[in-house]
Coordinates of C-alpha atoms in Angstrom, one line a residue:
Chain A
M1 CA -5.0 -20.0 44.4
S2 CA -5.1 -21.3 47.7
E3 CA -6.6 -24.5 46.6
E4 CA -4.1 -25.1 43.6
E5 CA -1.2 -24.4 46.4
R6 CA -3.1 -27.1 48.0
E7 CA -2.9 -29.3 44.9
Q8 CA 0.9 -28.8 44.3
T9 CA 2.0 -30.2 48.0
E10 CA -0.1 -33.2 47.5
A11 CA 1.2 -33.2 44.2
E12 CA 4.7 -35.7 44.3
E13 CA 7.1 -33.9 43.0
P14 CA 7.6 -29.8 44.1
V15 CA 7.3 -27.6 40.6
E16 CA 11.1 -26.3 41.4
N17 CA 12.1 -29.3 40.5
K18 CA 9.9 -29.9 37.3
D19 CA 12.5 -27.5 35.3
P20 CA 16.1 -28.1 35.5
D21 CA 17.1 -24.5 35.5
L22 CA 15.0 -23.6 38.4
V23 CA 16.5 -26.1 40.4
L24 CA 20.1 -24.5 39.2
L25 CA 18.6 -21.4 39.8
Q26 CA 17.5 -22.3 43.5
A27 CA 21.2 -23.7 43.9
K28 CA 22.6 -20.7 42.9
I29 CA 20.7 -18.3 44.9
G30 CA 19.5 -20.2 48.1
E31 CA 17.6 -18.2 50.4
G32 CA 16.2 -15.7 47.6
F33 CA 14.6 -18.2 46.0
L34 CA 10.7 -18.2 47.5
G35 CA 9.1 -21.1 45.5
A36 CA 7.9 -21.8 42.3
R37 CA 4.3 -21.9 41.4
E38 CA 2.6 -23.9 38.0
H39 CA -0.4 -23.4 36.1
R40 CA -1.1 -24.1 32.3
G41 CA 2.3 -25.9 31.6
Q42 CA 3.8 -22.5 32.5
I43 CA 5.7 -22.1 35.3
S44 CA 6.3 -18.5 37.7
A45 CA 9.4 -18.8 40.3
Q46 CA 9.3 -16.4 43.2
I47 CA 12.7 -14.3 44.0
A48 CA 13.0 -12.0 46.8
P49 CA 14.3 -8.5 45.3
A50 CA 17.5 -8.6 46.6
A51 CA 18.7 -12.2 45.0
L52 CA 16.7 -10.4 41.7
L53 CA 20.1 -9.4 39.7
D54 CA 22.2 -12.7 40.8
A55 CA 19.4 -14.5 39.5
A56 CA 18.8 -12.3 36.5
R57 CA 22.4 -12.9 35.6
F58 CA 23.0 -16.5 36.2
L59 CA 20.2 -17.3 34.1
R60 CA 21.6 -14.4 31.3
D61 CA 25.1 -16.0 31.5
E62 CA 24.6 -19.3 32.0
R63 CA 21.3 -20.5 31.1
G64 CA 20.8 -18.8 27.6
Y65 CA 17.5 -15.7 28.9
K66 CA 19.4 -13.7 26.6
L67 CA 15.8 -12.2 26.0
L68 CA 13.8 -10.3 28.3
S69 CA 10.0 -10.5 26.3
F70 CA 8.5 -7.7 28.6
V71 CA 8.4 -6.3 32.4
C72 CA 5.2 -5.7 34.4
G73 CA 4.3 -4.7 37.9
V74 CA 0.9 -6.2 38.8
D75 CA -1.1 -4.4 42.1
C76 CA -2.2 -7.4 43.9
L77 CA -4.4 -5.7 46.4
E78 CA -7.4 -8.2 45.3
L79 CA -5.5 -11.1 45.6
P80 CA -4.9 -13.3 48.1
V81 CA -1.6 -12.5 49.3
S82 CA 0.3 -10.7 51.3
Y83 CA 2.3 -8.3 49.6
R84 CA 0.7 -5.2 47.7
F85 CA 2.5 -5.2 44.3
K86 CA 4.6 -7.5 42.0
V87 CA 7.5 -7.2 38.9
T88 CA 7.0 -10.0 37.0
Y89 CA 9.6 -10.9 34.4
S90 CA 9.2 -12.6 31.3
L91 CA 12.3 -14.4 29.9
L92 CA 13.1 -16.3 26.8
N93 CA 15.7 -18.7 26.0
P94 CA 15.8 -18.4 22.1
E95 CA 17.7 -21.7 21.6
K96 CA 15.6 -23.9 23.4
S97 CA 12.5 -22.0 22.8
Q98 CA 11.7 -22.1 26.7
R99 CA 10.7 -19.2 28.8
L100 CA 10.0 -18.4 32.4
R101 CA 8.4 -16.2 34.5
L102 CA 10.2 -14.4 36.9
E103 CA 7.9 -12.7 40.1
A104 CA 9.5 -10.5 42.5
P105 CA 7.1 -9.6 45.6
C106 CA 7.9 -6.0 46.3
A107 CA 8.9 -5.4 49.7
D108 CA 7.4 -1.7 50.8
D109 CA 3.7 -1.7 50.4
L110 CA 3.7 2.7 50.2
E111 CA 6.7 3.2 48.4
P112 CA 7.7 -0.4 46.4
A113 CA 11.0 -0.1 45.2
M114 CA 13.1 -2.8 43.0
P115 CA 16.5 -3.4 41.4
S116 CA 16.5 -2.5 38.2
V117 CA 17.4 -5.2 35.4
C118 CA 18.5 -2.6 32.7
G119 CA 22.1 -3.5 33.4
V120 CA 21.6 -7.2 32.9
W121 CA 19.0 -6.7 29.8
P122 CA 19.3 -3.2 28.8
G123 CA 15.1 -3.7 26.9
A124 CA 13.8 -3.2 30.3
R125 CA 14.7 0.5 30.3
L126 CA 10.9 1.3 28.7
H127 CA 8.9 -1.6 30.7
E128 CA 10.5 -0.3 33.9
S129 CA 9.3 3.3 33.3
E130 CA 6.1 2.2 32.6
A131 CA 5.7 0.4 35.5
Y132 CA 7.1 3.3 37.2
D133 CA 4.6 5.0 35.4
L134 CA 1.4 3.5 36.0
L135 CA 2.0 1.5 39.4
G136 CA 4.4 3.7 40.6
I137 CA 7.0 1.3 41.1
T138 CA 10.9 2.9 41.5
F139 CA 13.2 1.0 40.0
E140 CA 16.6 1.5 41.7
G141 CA 19.4 1.8 39.3
H142 CA 17.3 2.7 36.5
P143 CA 19.4 5.2 34.0
E144 CA 16.0 7.4 33.0
L145 CA 13.2 6.5 35.5
E146 CA 10.6 8.9 34.1
R147 CA 7.0 8.5 33.0
I148 CA 6.9 7.9 29.1
L149 CA 2.7 7.2 29.0
T150 CA 0.8 9.4 31.3
P151 CA 1.3 13.2 30.1
E152 CA 3.4 15.4 31.5
G153 CA 2.3 16.9 35.1
F154 CA -0.4 13.6 35.3
E155 CA -0.9 12.6 39.2
G156 CA -1.2 9.8 40.4
H157 CA -1.0 5.8 38.8
P158 CA -3.6 5.0 36.6
H159 CA -2.8 0.8 37.1
R160 CA -3.3 0.8 40.7
K161 CA -5.9 -0.6 41.7
D162 CA -7.3 2.1 43.7
F163 CA -7.0 4.5 41.5
D164 CA -10.6 6.0 40.7
I165 CA -11.1 5.8 36.7
S166 CA -14.3 7.6 36.7
A167 CA -13.3 10.6 38.8
E168 CA -11.1 12.6 36.1
P169 CA -11.8 16.0 36.5
V170 CA -13.1 18.3 32.8
A171 CA -11.6 21.3 32.7
F172 CA -14.6 23.3 31.3
T173 CA -14.4 26.6 30.1
F174 CA -17.0 29.1 29.6
R175 CA -17.1 31.9 27.2
D176 CA -18.6 35.0 28.8
T177 CA -22.3 35.4 28.2
P178 CA -23.3 38.5 26.2
A179 CA -25.0 41.4 28.7
G180 CA -28.1 40.6 28.9
K181 CA -28.6 37.3 28.2
P182 CA -29.3 34.4 31.3
R183 CA -26.2 32.4 31.8
A184 CA -26.3 28.7 30.9
A185 CA -26.5 27.9 34.7
E186 CA -29.5 30.0 35.7
Chain B
M1 CA 48.4 22.8 1.6
A2 CA 45.6 22.9 4.5
T3 CA 47.3 25.9 6.4
Q4 CA 48.5 27.9 3.3
T5 CA 44.5 27.7 2.6
R6 CA 43.5 28.9 5.7
Q7 CA 46.2 31.5 5.6
T8 CA 44.8 33.3 2.7
D9 CA 41.1 32.7 3.4
P10 CA 39.5 36.3 4.3
L11 CA 36.8 34.4 6.0
D12 CA 39.9 33.8 8.7
S13 CA 39.0 32.2 12.1
D14 CA 39.8 35.7 13.8
M15 CA 36.7 37.0 11.9
L16 CA 34.4 34.4 12.3
G17 CA 35.5 33.6 16.3
P18 CA 36.2 29.9 16.9
I19 CA 34.7 27.3 15.2
Q20 CA 30.8 26.4 16.4
T21 CA 31.3 22.4 18.3
E22 CA 28.2 22.9 19.9
T23 CA 25.3 19.9 19.2
M24 CA 22.3 20.8 18.2
T25 CA 18.5 19.1 19.3
L26 CA 16.1 18.6 16.8
N27 CA 12.6 18.1 17.3
M28 CA 10.9 15.6 15.2
G29 CA 7.2 15.0 15.1
P30 CA 4.7 14.2 17.1
Q31 CA 3.0 15.2 14.0
H32 CA 5.3 14.0 11.0
P33 CA 4.5 12.2 8.2
S34 CA 7.1 9.4 8.1
T35 CA 6.8 9.1 12.0
H36 CA 4.3 6.5 11.3
G37 CA 1.5 8.2 14.0
V38 CA 1.8 9.9 16.9
L39 CA 5.7 9.2 17.5
R40 CA 7.9 12.2 18.5
V41 CA 12.1 11.7 18.1
V42 CA 14.5 14.0 19.8
L43 CA 17.6 13.9 18.0
E44 CA 21.2 15.5 19.0
L45 CA 23.0 16.3 16.0
D46 CA 26.3 17.2 15.6
G47 CA 25.9 18.5 12.0
E48 CA 24.5 15.9 9.5
T49 CA 25.8 12.6 12.6
V50 CA 23.0 11.6 14.9
L51 CA 24.8 11.4 18.4
S52 CA 21.8 10.5 19.9
C53 CA 18.3 9.6 19.1
K54 CA 15.4 9.0 22.0
P55 CA 11.7 8.3 21.0
V56 CA 9.5 9.8 23.2
I57 CA 6.2 7.9 23.2
G58 CA 2.6 8.3 25.3
Y59 CA 0.4 10.8 23.0
L60 CA -1.7 7.9 21.6
H61 CA -2.2 6.8 25.5
T62 CA -5.5 5.3 26.3
G63 CA -5.6 3.0 28.9
I64 CA -6.7 -0.1 27.0
E65 CA -5.5 -2.5 29.7
K66 CA -7.0 -1.1 32.7
N67 CA -10.0 -0.4 30.9
M68 CA -9.8 -4.3 30.0
E69 CA -9.9 -4.8 33.5
E70 CA -13.6 -3.5 34.0
K71 CA -14.8 -5.2 31.6
T72 CA -15.7 -9.0 30.8
Y73 CA -13.9 -11.2 28.2
N74 CA -15.9 -11.1 25.4
K75 CA -16.2 -6.6 26.0
A76 CA -12.6 -6.6 26.5
L77 CA -12.1 -8.4 22.7
P78 CA -12.9 -5.3 20.7
M79 CA -10.4 -3.1 22.3
T80 CA -7.8 -5.7 21.0
D81 CA -8.5 -4.3 17.6
R82 CA -7.2 -1.1 18.8
M83 CA -4.0 -1.5 19.8
D84 CA -2.5 -2.7 16.7
Y85 CA -4.9 -1.6 14.2
L86 CA -2.7 -3.0 11.2
A87 CA -3.0 -6.6 12.4
P88 CA -6.4 -6.5 14.2
M89 CA -6.7 -10.3 14.0
S90 CA -3.2 -11.0 15.0
N91 CA -4.3 -9.3 18.2
N92 CA -7.6 -10.7 18.6
L93 CA -5.6 -14.0 18.2
G94 CA -3.5 -13.1 20.9
F95 CA -6.1 -12.3 23.3
V96 CA -8.6 -15.4 22.7
L97 CA -5.6 -17.9 23.1
A98 CA -4.7 -16.6 25.8
V99 CA -8.2 -16.6 27.4
E100 CA -8.5 -20.2 26.3
K101 CA -5.3 -21.3 28.2
L102 CA -7.1 -19.8 31.4
L103 CA -10.2 -21.9 31.0
D104 CA -8.4 -24.7 29.2
M105 CA -9.9 -24.8 26.3
E106 CA -9.9 -26.1 23.2
V107 CA -11.4 -25.1 19.8
P108 CA -12.0 -27.5 16.6
R109 CA -9.6 -27.7 14.0
R110 CA -11.6 -26.3 11.3
C111 CA -11.6 -22.9 14.2
R112 CA -7.6 -23.3 13.9
Y113 CA -7.3 -23.8 10.1
L114 CA -9.6 -20.8 9.7
R115 CA -7.5 -18.6 12.6
V116 CA -4.5 -19.5 10.6
L117 CA -6.0 -18.7 7.5
L118 CA -7.3 -14.8 8.3
A119 CA -3.9 -14.5 10.8
E120 CA -1.9 -15.1 7.7
M121 CA -4.0 -12.6 5.4
T122 CA -3.3 -9.8 8.1
R123 CA 0.1 -10.1 8.5
L124 CA 0.2 -9.6 4.3
N125 CA -2.1 -6.7 5.1
S126 CA 0.2 -5.6 7.6
H127 CA 3.3 -6.2 5.3
L128 CA 1.7 -4.5 2.5
V129 CA 1.4 -1.1 4.4
W130 CA 4.4 -1.6 5.8
L131 CA 6.5 -1.9 2.5
G132 CA 4.2 0.7 0.7
T133 CA 5.0 3.3 3.5
H134 CA 8.4 2.4 4.0
A135 CA 9.3 2.7 0.0
L136 CA 7.2 6.1 0.2
D137 CA 9.7 7.8 3.2
L138 CA 12.2 7.1 0.7
G139 CA 10.8 8.7 -2.0
A140 CA 9.1 5.7 -4.0
M141 CA 5.4 6.7 -4.3
T142 CA 4.9 3.5 -6.8
V143 CA 5.0 0.5 -4.4
F144 CA 2.8 2.4 -2.3
L145 CA 0.1 2.5 -4.9
Y146 CA 0.7 -1.1 -5.3
C147 CA 0.2 -2.0 -1.8
F148 CA -2.6 -0.2 -1.4
R149 CA -4.4 -2.2 -4.1
E150 CA -3.9 -5.2 -2.8
R151 CA -4.4 -3.8 0.5
E152 CA -7.9 -3.2 -0.6
Q153 CA -8.9 -6.3 -1.3
L154 CA -8.2 -7.9 1.5
L155 CA -9.6 -5.5 3.5
K156 CA -12.9 -5.8 1.2
I157 CA -12.5 -9.7 2.4
F158 CA -11.8 -8.9 6.0
E159 CA -15.4 -6.0 5.8
K160 CA -17.3 -9.2 4.3
V161 CA -16.2 -11.6 6.4
S162 CA -16.5 -9.7 10.0
G163 CA -18.6 -6.9 9.0
V164 CA -15.9 -4.6 9.4
R165 CA -13.2 -2.9 7.3
M166 CA -10.1 -2.5 9.9
M167 CA -11.3 -3.1 13.3
T168 CA -12.6 -6.5 12.8
S169 CA -13.1 -8.7 16.1
Y170 CA -13.8 -11.8 14.7
F171 CA -12.3 -13.8 16.7
R172 CA -13.7 -15.1 19.8
V173 CA -13.1 -17.2 23.0
G174 CA -14.0 -20.4 21.9
G175 CA -14.3 -19.8 18.2
V176 CA -15.2 -16.8 15.8
A177 CA -17.9 -14.7 15.2
R178 CA -19.9 -16.3 12.8
E179 CA -19.5 -19.0 10.4
P180 CA -17.6 -17.5 7.0
Y181 CA -19.5 -16.2 4.0
P182 CA -20.3 -18.7 1.5
E183 CA -18.2 -17.0 -1.0
F184 CA -15.1 -16.8 1.4
Y185 CA -12.9 -19.2 0.4
E186 CA -13.5 -18.7 -3.0
D187 CA -12.4 -15.3 -2.2
C188 CA -9.5 -15.7 -0.5
R189 CA -8.0 -18.4 -3.4
A190 CA -8.5 -15.3 -5.9
F191 CA -6.9 -13.1 -4.2
L192 CA -3.8 -15.7 -3.0
E193 CA -3.1 -17.7 -6.0
P194 CA -1.9 -14.4 -8.5
F195 CA -0.1 -12.7 -5.2
S196 CA 2.7 -14.1 -5.6
D197 CA 3.1 -12.0 -9.3
R198 CA 2.1 -9.3 -7.5
V199 CA 5.3 -9.8 -4.4
D200 CA 7.6 -10.0 -7.9
E201 CA 6.0 -7.0 -8.8
Y202 CA 7.3 -4.5 -5.8
E203 CA 10.5 -6.6 -6.0
E204 CA 10.8 -5.4 -9.7
L205 CA 10.3 -1.4 -8.2
L206 CA 13.2 -2.4 -4.9
T207 CA 15.3 -5.0 -4.8
N208 CA 17.4 -4.3 -7.7
N209 CA 16.6 -0.8 -7.7
P210 CA 20.0 1.4 -7.1
I211 CA 18.6 4.2 -5.6
Y212 CA 16.8 2.1 -2.8
L213 CA 19.9 -0.4 -2.6
R214 CA 22.4 3.5 -1.8
R215 CA 19.6 3.8 1.0
A216 CA 18.8 0.6 2.6
E217 CA 22.3 -1.6 1.9
G218 CA 24.1 -1.5 5.5
V219 CA 22.8 1.3 6.7
C220 CA 21.2 1.2 10.5
A221 CA 22.5 -2.2 10.8
M222 CA 22.1 -4.6 14.4
T223 CA 23.6 -7.4 15.5
A224 CA 21.8 -10.5 17.0
E225 CA 24.0 -9.6 20.2
Q226 CA 22.0 -6.2 20.3
A227 CA 18.9 -7.6 19.7
Y228 CA 18.8 -9.8 22.4
A229 CA 19.5 -7.0 24.9
L230 CA 17.2 -4.9 23.8
G231 CA 14.1 -7.9 23.4
I232 CA 13.8 -6.9 20.0
T233 CA 11.6 -10.0 18.0
G234 CA 10.1 -10.3 14.8
P235 CA 11.2 -9.5 11.4
L236 CA 14.1 -7.5 13.1
L237 CA 15.2 -10.1 14.8
R238 CA 15.5 -12.5 11.8
A239 CA 17.2 -10.1 9.7
C240 CA 20.1 -10.3 12.1
G241 CA 20.3 -14.0 11.2
V242 CA 18.1 -15.4 14.0
P243 CA 15.6 -18.4 13.0
Y244 CA 13.3 -17.4 15.5
D245 CA 9.9 -18.0 14.9
I246 CA 7.1 -18.0 17.5
R247 CA 4.9 -20.0 14.8
K248 CA 8.0 -22.2 14.5
N249 CA 9.2 -22.3 17.6
E250 CA 6.5 -22.6 20.3
P251 CA 3.7 -23.5 17.7
Y252 CA -0.2 -22.4 18.7
S253 CA -3.0 -22.3 16.9
G254 CA -2.2 -25.3 15.1
Y255 CA 0.7 -23.8 13.2
E256 CA 2.9 -27.0 13.3
E257 CA 0.9 -28.5 10.8
F258 CA 1.5 -26.5 7.8
N259 CA 4.9 -26.4 6.2
F260 CA 6.8 -22.8 6.3
E261 CA 10.1 -21.5 6.1
V262 CA 11.7 -19.1 8.2
P263 CA 13.4 -16.4 6.3
V264 CA 16.8 -14.9 7.9
G265 CA 19.1 -12.4 7.2
E266 CA 22.8 -11.6 7.5
R267 CA 23.6 -8.1 8.0
G268 CA 20.6 -7.2 10.1
D269 CA 20.6 -3.7 8.0
I270 CA 17.5 -2.3 6.1
L271 CA 17.8 -4.4 3.1
D272 CA 17.7 -6.9 5.3
R273 CA 14.7 -6.5 7.0
Y274 CA 13.0 -5.6 4.2
L275 CA 13.9 -8.9 2.2
V276 CA 12.8 -11.1 5.3
R277 CA 9.1 -9.2 5.2
V278 CA 9.0 -9.8 1.4
A279 CA 10.3 -13.2 2.0
E280 CA 7.4 -13.8 5.1
M281 CA 5.0 -12.4 2.6
R282 CA 5.4 -15.6 0.4
E283 CA 5.6 -17.5 3.3
S284 CA 2.0 -16.3 4.4
R285 CA 0.5 -17.1 0.9
R286 CA 2.4 -20.4 1.3
I287 CA 0.8 -21.0 4.8
A288 CA -2.3 -19.5 3.8
M289 CA -3.0 -21.4 0.1
Q290 CA -2.6 -24.8 2.6
V291 CA -5.0 -23.9 4.5
L292 CA -7.6 -23.5 2.0
E293 CA -6.2 -26.9 0.6
G294 CA -6.5 -28.9 3.6
M295 CA -9.9 -27.1 5.0
P296 CA -11.5 -29.8 7.4
E297 CA -15.3 -30.5 7.8
G298 CA -16.5 -30.0 11.3
P299 CA -18.0 -27.5 13.4
L300 CA -16.5 -24.4 14.2
M301 CA -17.1 -23.1 17.8
A302 CA -15.8 -25.2 20.6
D303 CA -18.3 -27.4 22.4
N304 CA -18.7 -25.5 26.1
P305 CA -22.3 -23.7 26.3
K306 CA -21.0 -21.5 29.5
V307 CA -18.5 -19.8 27.2
V308 CA -19.8 -19.8 23.5
P309 CA -23.3 -18.5 22.8
P310 CA -25.5 -21.1 21.3
P311 CA -26.7 -20.5 17.5
K312 CA -29.8 -18.5 17.3
E313 CA -32.0 -21.1 16.7
Q314 CA -32.1 -22.5 19.7
L315 CA -33.3 -20.0 21.9
A316 CA -36.8 -20.5 20.3
H317 CA -37.4 -23.6 21.5
D318 CA -34.4 -24.4 23.7
M319 CA -34.4 -23.0 27.8
E320 CA -31.3 -24.0 28.9
A321 CA -29.7 -22.1 25.8
L322 CA -31.5 -19.0 26.2
I323 CA -30.1 -18.9 30.0
H324 CA -26.4 -19.8 29.0
H325 CA -27.2 -16.8 26.2
F326 CA -28.3 -14.4 29.1
K327 CA -25.8 -15.2 31.4
I328 CA -22.9 -14.9 28.4
F329 CA -24.2 -11.5 27.4
T330 CA -24.9 -10.1 30.4
E331 CA -22.5 -11.5 33.4
G332 CA -20.2 -13.3 30.9
Y333 CA -18.5 -16.3 32.5
S334 CA -16.1 -17.0 35.3
V335 CA -12.5 -17.8 34.4
P336 CA -10.4 -19.9 36.4
E337 CA -7.9 -18.5 39.1
G338 CA -4.3 -17.9 37.9
E339 CA -2.0 -16.4 35.9
V340 CA -1.0 -17.3 32.0
Y341 CA 1.3 -15.7 28.9
Q342 CA 0.5 -16.1 25.7
A343 CA 3.0 -15.0 22.9
I344 CA 1.9 -15.4 18.9
E345 CA 4.1 -14.5 15.6
S346 CA 2.4 -10.6 14.8
P347 CA 3.5 -9.8 11.7
R348 CA 5.7 -7.0 14.0
G349 CA 7.0 -9.2 16.9
E350 CA 6.3 -11.2 19.8
L351 CA 2.7 -10.1 20.8
G352 CA 2.2 -11.3 23.9
F353 CA -0.7 -11.5 26.7
Y354 CA 0.2 -11.6 30.0
M355 CA -3.0 -12.3 31.9
I356 CA -3.9 -12.6 35.4
S357 CA -7.4 -14.1 36.5
D358 CA -8.9 -13.9 40.1
G359 CA -11.8 -16.2 39.0
S360 CA -14.5 -13.6 38.4
P361 CA -15.7 -12.7 34.8
D362 CA -13.4 -9.5 34.6
P363 CA -9.8 -10.0 34.1
Y364 CA -8.1 -8.5 37.1
K365 CA -5.0 -7.7 35.1
V366 CA -3.8 -7.8 31.3
K367 CA -0.3 -7.0 30.6
V368 CA 0.2 -6.9 26.3
R369 CA 3.4 -7.3 25.4
A370 CA 3.1 -5.3 22.1
P371 CA 6.3 -6.1 19.6
S372 CA 6.6 -2.6 18.8
F373 CA 7.2 -1.3 21.9
A374 CA 10.2 -3.4 22.9
N375 CA 11.8 -2.9 18.9
L376 CA 11.3 1.2 19.3
H377 CA 15.0 0.8 21.5
A378 CA 16.4 -0.4 18.2
L379 CA 15.9 3.3 17.0
G380 CA 18.5 5.0 19.6
E381 CA 20.7 1.8 18.6
I382 CA 20.7 1.4 15.0
T383 CA 20.9 5.2 14.6
R384 CA 23.6 6.4 16.7
G385 CA 26.5 7.7 14.5
G386 CA 24.8 7.6 11.3
L387 CA 23.3 10.7 9.0
M388 CA 20.2 11.9 9.8
G389 CA 18.5 11.0 6.7
D390 CA 18.7 7.2 7.6
V391 CA 16.7 7.9 10.9
V392 CA 13.0 8.4 8.3
A393 CA 14.4 5.0 6.9
A394 CA 15.5 3.3 10.2
I395 CA 11.5 4.7 11.8
G396 CA 10.0 3.0 8.7
S397 CA 12.1 -0.7 8.9
I398 CA 11.2 -0.6 12.5
D399 CA 7.7 -1.0 11.8
I400 CA 6.2 0.5 14.1
V401 CA 2.4 0.8 15.4
L402 CA 2.0 3.4 17.9
G403 CA -1.8 2.2 18.8
E404 CA 0.2 -0.6 20.4
I405 CA 3.3 1.4 21.6
D406 CA 0.9 3.3 24.3
R407 CA -1.8 1.1 24.6

């Protein structure tokens, strides 16, 4: 990551100027635009959570990103970044066959939260519920935030990096051994 | 007239009490033959009319994405088959393309052709299951038998080429698992050449069948704007008249070299979804035939000894090959840091792999953008205000695979 960033700062043209949509987005949300990164020809823009809804509406209404491909929460615990959680939004402009990724870092590491984009793309409902279920990110303004994948009464968020998948408790139910016979453990 | 009847009716309101206005909540599934897997649907009904329809998922959640984080890229690959078990090679393809993009690696032209051939045959396989079960849901038994007759031939080819009927895991990062068997191309040709006649047979059974049309025409329609808002892709979006096909719009794996049309519908109803998929079967056959005509010569595997295991013969007398072989199968290969998203057109729509690498041999994060997961959104929207009997037709027309929805 750091090497790549160094390469980018050395490059003459910053990534955010490569895509005309990003130039306009930057002009629109100003300080909410935190930067952009390019990897293998794919651009992802960092957006501050406070500016997320403005950016989403602008991209949908004025730049044609009508389709939200997916929303994905990421636990960055082992990545060299200052925040713990980020939420990635992958957008598609179907007329121009253009894709754009937005990344919004969650401000609070312990109780991560993000404004919900369900009002902009109603299709975000299940994706955001999934991120809530698996990573524990709360989406403010979500119409029906609930666990959708893990079973009822499940505790914890399995896609967090510190969720131990080797220690799931197993519930054994022993039948009583007939009188006189030794128990299995003895 | 109406008031008169009411006055003379012995079952007058003062005998029965006030008219029942409560709605009824009906639970459908998770064990229901026409939910195509373990899907539960909670229906709120006003008589026969559906007021709301809420799909409840999660019964097949197996934590595949989390499991992948603990495995090397090659070990994670077989899990992709288990997600969309009706189109395993499409899932393989999406996964290997994403890893190849992270590695910034190209595969030889012959490999791309072979992958396209198998991916298109997988699409036929998936659409055949869809057509058969969708018709079965609506009471047409014969179509199911016809479709499974052809599917069996396809599965036999898959078994011969990969060793497994359904969970093929045939693609590898940098190529495919092994050279196809000698008669492979002849078998494909023998299947594909008469296939358009087979599609005619299915169409004879359904396309002009008044019983089918009554169930499908104008039922559970959706507009393109609704589809965009809900993130719906694939045949469902194309049935609304949007010619968006990732194979055409963002070509991958050499799809730009083939001629094919993107069939679209007009009204976005169940009939259009059926017509689009049937037309897609013809187009898939067309692409597959072009692959067979133009199959290039040359190597099958990419020239990258760090990622692609060496041929078995070399291990006996080449020290370096042995080392590479050992390293690939024990610790795997390191993938440069970065994140990519690779989308492909699976039989159900946009199948995407969003992958983050931290430079180690295991993926840091894999997110599968499953087409059925987004397409399931449509269910509540298209059944609202319709009849209860159409819910089964709607579920069938969306073509969901719960394995990839729950992952």
